[in-house]
Coordinates of C-alpha atoms in Angstrom, one line a residue:
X1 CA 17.9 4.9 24.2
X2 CA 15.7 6.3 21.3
X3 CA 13.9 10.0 22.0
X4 CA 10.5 9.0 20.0
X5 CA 9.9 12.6 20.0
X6 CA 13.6 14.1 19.0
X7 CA 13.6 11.7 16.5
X8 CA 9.4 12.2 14.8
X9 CA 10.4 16.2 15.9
X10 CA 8.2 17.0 17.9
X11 CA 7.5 18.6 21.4
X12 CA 6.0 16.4 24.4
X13 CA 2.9 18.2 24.4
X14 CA 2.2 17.5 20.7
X15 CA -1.3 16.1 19.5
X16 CA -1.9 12.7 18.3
X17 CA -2.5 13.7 14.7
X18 CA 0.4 16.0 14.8
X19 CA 2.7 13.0 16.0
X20 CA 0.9 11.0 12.8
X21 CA 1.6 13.7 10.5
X22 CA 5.3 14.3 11.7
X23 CA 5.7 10.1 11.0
X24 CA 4.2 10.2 7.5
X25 CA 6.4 13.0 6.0
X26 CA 9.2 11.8 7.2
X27 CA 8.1 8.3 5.7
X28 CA 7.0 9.0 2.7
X29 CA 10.8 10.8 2.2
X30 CA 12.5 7.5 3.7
X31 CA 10.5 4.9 2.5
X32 CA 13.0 1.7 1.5
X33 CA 10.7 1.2 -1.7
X34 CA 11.2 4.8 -2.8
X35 CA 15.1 4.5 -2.0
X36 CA 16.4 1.2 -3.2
X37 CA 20.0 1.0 -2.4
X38 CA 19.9 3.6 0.3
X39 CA 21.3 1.9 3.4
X40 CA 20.8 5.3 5.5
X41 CA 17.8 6.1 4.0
X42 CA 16.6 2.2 5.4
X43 CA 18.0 3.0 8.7
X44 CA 16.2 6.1 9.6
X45 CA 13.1 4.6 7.9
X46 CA 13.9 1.8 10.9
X47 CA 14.1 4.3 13.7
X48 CA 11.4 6.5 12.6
X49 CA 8.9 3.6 12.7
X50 CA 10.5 2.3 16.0
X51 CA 9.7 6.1 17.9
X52 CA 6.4 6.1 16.3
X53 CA 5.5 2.6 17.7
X54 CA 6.2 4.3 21.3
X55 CA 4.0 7.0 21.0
X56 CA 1.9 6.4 17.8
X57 CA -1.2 5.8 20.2
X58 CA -2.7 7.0 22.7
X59 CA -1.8 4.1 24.8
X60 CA 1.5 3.7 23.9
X61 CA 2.4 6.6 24.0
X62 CA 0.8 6.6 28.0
X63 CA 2.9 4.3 28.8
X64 CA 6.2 5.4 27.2
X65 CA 5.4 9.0 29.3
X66 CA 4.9 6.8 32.1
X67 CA 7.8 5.3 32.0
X68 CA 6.7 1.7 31.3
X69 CA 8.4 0.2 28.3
X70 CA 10.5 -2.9 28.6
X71 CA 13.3 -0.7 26.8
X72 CA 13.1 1.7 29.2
X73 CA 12.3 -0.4 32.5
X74 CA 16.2 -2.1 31.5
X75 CA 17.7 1.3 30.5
X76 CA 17.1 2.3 34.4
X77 CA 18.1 -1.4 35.5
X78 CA 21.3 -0.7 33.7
X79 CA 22.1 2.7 35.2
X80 CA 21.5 1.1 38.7
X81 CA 23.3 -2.0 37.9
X82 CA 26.7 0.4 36.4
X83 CA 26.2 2.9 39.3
X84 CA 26.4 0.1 42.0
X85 CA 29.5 -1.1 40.1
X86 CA 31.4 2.0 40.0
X87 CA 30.9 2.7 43.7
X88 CA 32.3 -1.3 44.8
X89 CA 35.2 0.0 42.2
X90 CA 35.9 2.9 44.9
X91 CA 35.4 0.5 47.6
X92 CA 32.4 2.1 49.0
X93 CA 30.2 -1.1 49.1
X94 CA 27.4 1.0 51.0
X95 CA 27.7 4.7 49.7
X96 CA 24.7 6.4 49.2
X97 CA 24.8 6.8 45.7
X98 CA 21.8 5.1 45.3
X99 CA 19.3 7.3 48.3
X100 CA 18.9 7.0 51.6
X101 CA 16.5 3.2 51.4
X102 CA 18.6 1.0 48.4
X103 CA 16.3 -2.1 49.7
X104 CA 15.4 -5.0 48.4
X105 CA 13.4 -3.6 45.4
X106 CA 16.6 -2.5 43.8
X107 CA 17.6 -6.1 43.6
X108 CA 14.2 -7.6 42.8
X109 CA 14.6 -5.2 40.0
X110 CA 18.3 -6.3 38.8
X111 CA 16.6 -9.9 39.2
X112 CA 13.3 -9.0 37.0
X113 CA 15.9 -7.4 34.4
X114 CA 17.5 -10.5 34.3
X115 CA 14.5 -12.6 33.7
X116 CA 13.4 -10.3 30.8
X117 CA 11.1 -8.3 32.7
X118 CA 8.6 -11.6 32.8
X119 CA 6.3 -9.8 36.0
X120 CA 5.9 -6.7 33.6
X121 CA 1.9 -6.2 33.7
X122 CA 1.3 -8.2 36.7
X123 CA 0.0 -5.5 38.4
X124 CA -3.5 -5.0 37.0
X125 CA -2.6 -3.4 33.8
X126 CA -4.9 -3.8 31.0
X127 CA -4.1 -5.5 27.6
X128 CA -5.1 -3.3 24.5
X129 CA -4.7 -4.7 21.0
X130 CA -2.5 -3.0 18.4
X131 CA -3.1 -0.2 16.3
X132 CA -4.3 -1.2 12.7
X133 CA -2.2 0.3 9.9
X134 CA -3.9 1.1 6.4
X135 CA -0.9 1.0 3.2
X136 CA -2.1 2.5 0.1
X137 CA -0.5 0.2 -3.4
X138 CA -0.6 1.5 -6.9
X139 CA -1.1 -1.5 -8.7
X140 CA -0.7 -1.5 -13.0
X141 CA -4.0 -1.7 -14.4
X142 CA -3.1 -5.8 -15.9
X143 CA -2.0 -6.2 -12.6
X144 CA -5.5 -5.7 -10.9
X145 CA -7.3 -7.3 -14.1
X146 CA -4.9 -10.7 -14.3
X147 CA -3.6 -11.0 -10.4
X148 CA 0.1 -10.5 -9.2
X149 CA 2.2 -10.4 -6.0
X150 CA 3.7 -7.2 -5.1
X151 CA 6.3 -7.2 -2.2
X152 CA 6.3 -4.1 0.4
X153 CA 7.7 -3.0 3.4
X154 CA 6.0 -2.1 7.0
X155 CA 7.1 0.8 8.8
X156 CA 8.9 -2.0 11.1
X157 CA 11.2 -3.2 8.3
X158 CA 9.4 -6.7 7.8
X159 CA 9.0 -7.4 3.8
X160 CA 5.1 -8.2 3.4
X161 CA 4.6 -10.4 0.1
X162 CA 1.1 -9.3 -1.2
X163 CA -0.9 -11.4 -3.4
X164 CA -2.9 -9.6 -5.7
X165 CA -6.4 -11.2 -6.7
X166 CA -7.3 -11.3 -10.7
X167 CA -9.9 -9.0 -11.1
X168 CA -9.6 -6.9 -7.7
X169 CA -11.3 -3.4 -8.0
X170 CA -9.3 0.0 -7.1
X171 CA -10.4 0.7 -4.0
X172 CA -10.3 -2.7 -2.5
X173 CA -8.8 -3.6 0.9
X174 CA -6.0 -6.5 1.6
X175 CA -5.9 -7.7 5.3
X176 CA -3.0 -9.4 6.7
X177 CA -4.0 -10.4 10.6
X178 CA -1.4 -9.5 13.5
X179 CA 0.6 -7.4 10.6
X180 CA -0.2 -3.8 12.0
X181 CA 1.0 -2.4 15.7
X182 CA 2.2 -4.6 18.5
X183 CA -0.3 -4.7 21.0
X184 CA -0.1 -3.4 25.0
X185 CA 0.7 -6.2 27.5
X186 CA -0.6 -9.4 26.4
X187 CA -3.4 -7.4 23.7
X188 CA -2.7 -9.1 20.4
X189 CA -1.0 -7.1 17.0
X190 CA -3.2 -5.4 15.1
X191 CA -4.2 -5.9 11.1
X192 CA -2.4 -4.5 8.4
X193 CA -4.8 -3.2 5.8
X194 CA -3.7 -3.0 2.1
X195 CA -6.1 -0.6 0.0
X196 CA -5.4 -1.1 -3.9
X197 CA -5.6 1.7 -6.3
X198 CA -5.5 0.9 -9.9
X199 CA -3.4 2.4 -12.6
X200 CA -4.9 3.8 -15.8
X201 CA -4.2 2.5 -18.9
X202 CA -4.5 4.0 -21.9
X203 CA -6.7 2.4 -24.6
X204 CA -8.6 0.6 -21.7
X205 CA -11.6 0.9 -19.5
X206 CA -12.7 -2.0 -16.4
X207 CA -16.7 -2.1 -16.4
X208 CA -16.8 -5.0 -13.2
X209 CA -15.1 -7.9 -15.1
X210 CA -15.4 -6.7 -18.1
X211 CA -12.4 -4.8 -20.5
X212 CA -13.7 -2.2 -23.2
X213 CA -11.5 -0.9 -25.6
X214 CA -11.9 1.6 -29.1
X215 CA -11.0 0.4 -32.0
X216 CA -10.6 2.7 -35.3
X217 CA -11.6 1.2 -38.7
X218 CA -11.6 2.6 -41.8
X219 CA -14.3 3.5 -44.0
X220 CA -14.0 0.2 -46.3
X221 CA -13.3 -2.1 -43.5
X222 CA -16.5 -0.8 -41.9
X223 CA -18.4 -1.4 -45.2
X224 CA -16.6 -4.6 -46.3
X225 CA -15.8 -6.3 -43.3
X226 CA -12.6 -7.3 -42.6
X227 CA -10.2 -9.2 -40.5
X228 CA -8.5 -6.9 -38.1
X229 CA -5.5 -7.0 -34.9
X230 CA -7.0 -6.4 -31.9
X231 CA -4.8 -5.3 -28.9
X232 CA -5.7 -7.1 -25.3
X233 CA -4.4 -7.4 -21.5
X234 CA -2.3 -11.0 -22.9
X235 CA -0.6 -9.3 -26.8
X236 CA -2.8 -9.0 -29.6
X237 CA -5.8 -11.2 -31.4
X238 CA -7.1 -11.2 -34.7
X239 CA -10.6 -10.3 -34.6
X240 CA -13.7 -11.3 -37.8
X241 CA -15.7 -7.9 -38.5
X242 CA -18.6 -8.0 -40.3
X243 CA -19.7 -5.9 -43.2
X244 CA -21.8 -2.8 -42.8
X245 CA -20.8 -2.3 -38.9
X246 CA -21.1 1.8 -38.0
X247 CA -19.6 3.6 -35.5
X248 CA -20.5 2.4 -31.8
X249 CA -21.0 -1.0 -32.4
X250 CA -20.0 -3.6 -29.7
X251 CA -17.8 -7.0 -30.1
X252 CA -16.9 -9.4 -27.6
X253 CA -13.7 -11.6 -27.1
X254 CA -14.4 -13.8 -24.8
X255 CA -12.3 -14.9 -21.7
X256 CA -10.1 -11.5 -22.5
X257 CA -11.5 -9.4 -19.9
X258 CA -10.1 -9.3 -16.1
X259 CA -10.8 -12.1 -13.2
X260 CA -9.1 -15.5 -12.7
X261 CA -8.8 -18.4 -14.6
X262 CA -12.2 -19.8 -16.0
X263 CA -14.1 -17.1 -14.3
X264 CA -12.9 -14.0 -16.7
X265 CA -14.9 -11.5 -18.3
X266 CA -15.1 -10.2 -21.9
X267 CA -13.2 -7.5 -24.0
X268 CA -15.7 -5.3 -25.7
X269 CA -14.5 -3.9 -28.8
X270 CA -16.2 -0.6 -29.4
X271 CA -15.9 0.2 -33.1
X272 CA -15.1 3.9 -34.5
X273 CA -15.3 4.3 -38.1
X274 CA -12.6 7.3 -38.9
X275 CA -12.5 8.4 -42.4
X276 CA -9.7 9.7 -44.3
X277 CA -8.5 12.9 -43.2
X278 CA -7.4 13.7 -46.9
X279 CA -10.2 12.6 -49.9
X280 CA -8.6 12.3 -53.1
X281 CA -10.9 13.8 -55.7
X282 CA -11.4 10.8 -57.8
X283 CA -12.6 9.5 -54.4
X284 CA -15.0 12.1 -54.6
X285 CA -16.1 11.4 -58.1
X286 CA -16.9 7.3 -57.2
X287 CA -18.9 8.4 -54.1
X288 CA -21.1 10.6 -56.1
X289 CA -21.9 8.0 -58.5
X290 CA -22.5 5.4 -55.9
X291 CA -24.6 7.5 -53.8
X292 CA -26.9 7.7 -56.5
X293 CA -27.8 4.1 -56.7
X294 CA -27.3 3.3 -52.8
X295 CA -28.7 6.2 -51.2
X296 CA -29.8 5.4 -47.7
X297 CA -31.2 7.5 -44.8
X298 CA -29.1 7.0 -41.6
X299 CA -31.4 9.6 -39.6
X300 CA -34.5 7.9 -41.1
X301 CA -35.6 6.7 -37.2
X302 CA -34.9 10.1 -35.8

């Protein structure tokens, strides 16, 4: 029988949030995600979460230091039960192996073994509801804009298939109803919680539903217009600029920002001329003449 405290390594007299603490390091090192393949790795990921379920919580872990579990209820049935048969193999059919008053209760007990421990609680126990559990997913940043599913694991071993929602914010919670700890006596499971966290990506910024992005131009596309690639969320779109745009102005693609179906927002384009980082002299030369016809006063408003 599992030693919830051997195996989390801790003492008996350990606190709550040390027992917590011992279960996540040992998770996080374990974790069937983080070790694909690892069929020892899976198995003490298994045992771990099955000690912590025994004394995760207050409660639990009460009645685990009480004695109380079914696990444990049948491990003592079963010492009885192979005691009493060793002692009919030596012919001793009423040694005293088992104390001074054997009784009927050690055979109402082989009986309630039998049955699956069915009258466990009857005796004015109180039902308590299961411990919620909180999972924290990194989610890729066209994940959260477009939607997804993402499969994980619970500490229990069960495979939890977790739909994503288009347009979800980092930050945001999942719940998953009777998906966290079993509860105590007939107190139902508790909820697993699912908090999202949302990858950068480089190039692009979420403002609610909306995607911005920076896009250089060059000095004659930004006085010329020009028909330019745009990169978005879905591959790239060829995008209309007009002539005369400056530095910081704003274009929208519509329907390319983050959210389902016929409820997404916009891409904003935010335009940054970038002028050559090299100016060839005969450059020079054309500029000077044209500035003298086209002057213009860009600080005129200041």
């Amino acid at each position: 029988m599992i030693d919830p405290y051997q195996t989390l390594g801790v003492s008996k007299s350990a606190s709550q949030e040390e027992i917590k603490k011992a279960y996540r390091t040992i998770v996080k090192k374990c974790h069937p995600d983080l070790n694909p393949g690892k069929k020892d790795l899976e198995a003490k990921f298994k045992k771990v979460s099955s000690a912590y379920k025994l004394i995760g919580s207050p409660e639990a872990r009460a009645k685990f230091d009480r004695g109380e579990t079914a696990e444990q209820q049948q491990h003592a049935q079963q010492e009885q039960a192979k005691s009493y048969y060793q002692t009919q193999q030596e012919g001793g059919r009423y040694s005293q192996s088992f104390g001074q008053d054997m009784g009927e209760d050690f055979f109402e007990n082989l009986f309630r073994a039998g049955a699956g421990g069915a009258r466990q609680g009857s005796r004015g126990r109180r039902d308590f509801p299961g411990e919620d559990h909180v999972y924290k997913m990194d989610v890729e940043f066209r994940d959260a804009a477009l939607g997804a599913e993402k499969e994980i694991t619970l500490p229990s071993g069960k495979k939890l298939l977790v739909k994503i929602p288009a347009g979800i914010s980092s930050g945001s919670k999942l719940r998953f109803r009777g998906q966290g700890g079993p509860g105590i006596g007939n107190g139902p499971a508790g909820d697993a919680y699912v908090e999202i966290t949302t990858k950068p990506l480089s190039g692009f910024t979420r403002v609610d539903k909306n995607i911005e992005t920076e896009l250089p131009i060059s000095f004659q596309e930004g006085l010329l217009g020009a028909e330019v690639k745009v990169p978005t969320l879905e591959g790239s779109v060829m995008m209309k600029i007009q002539p005369g745009v400056s530095t910081g102005s704003r274009l929208r693609i519509k329907g390319k920002g983050a959210g389902p179906e016929g409820a997404r927002g916009d891409q904003i384009v935010v335009l940054k001329v970038v002028l050559p980082s090299t100016v060839d002299p005969k450059l020079q030369e054309t500029l000077k003449e044209w500035a003298g016809k086209y002057d213009y006063n860009p600080r005129g408003e200041l």
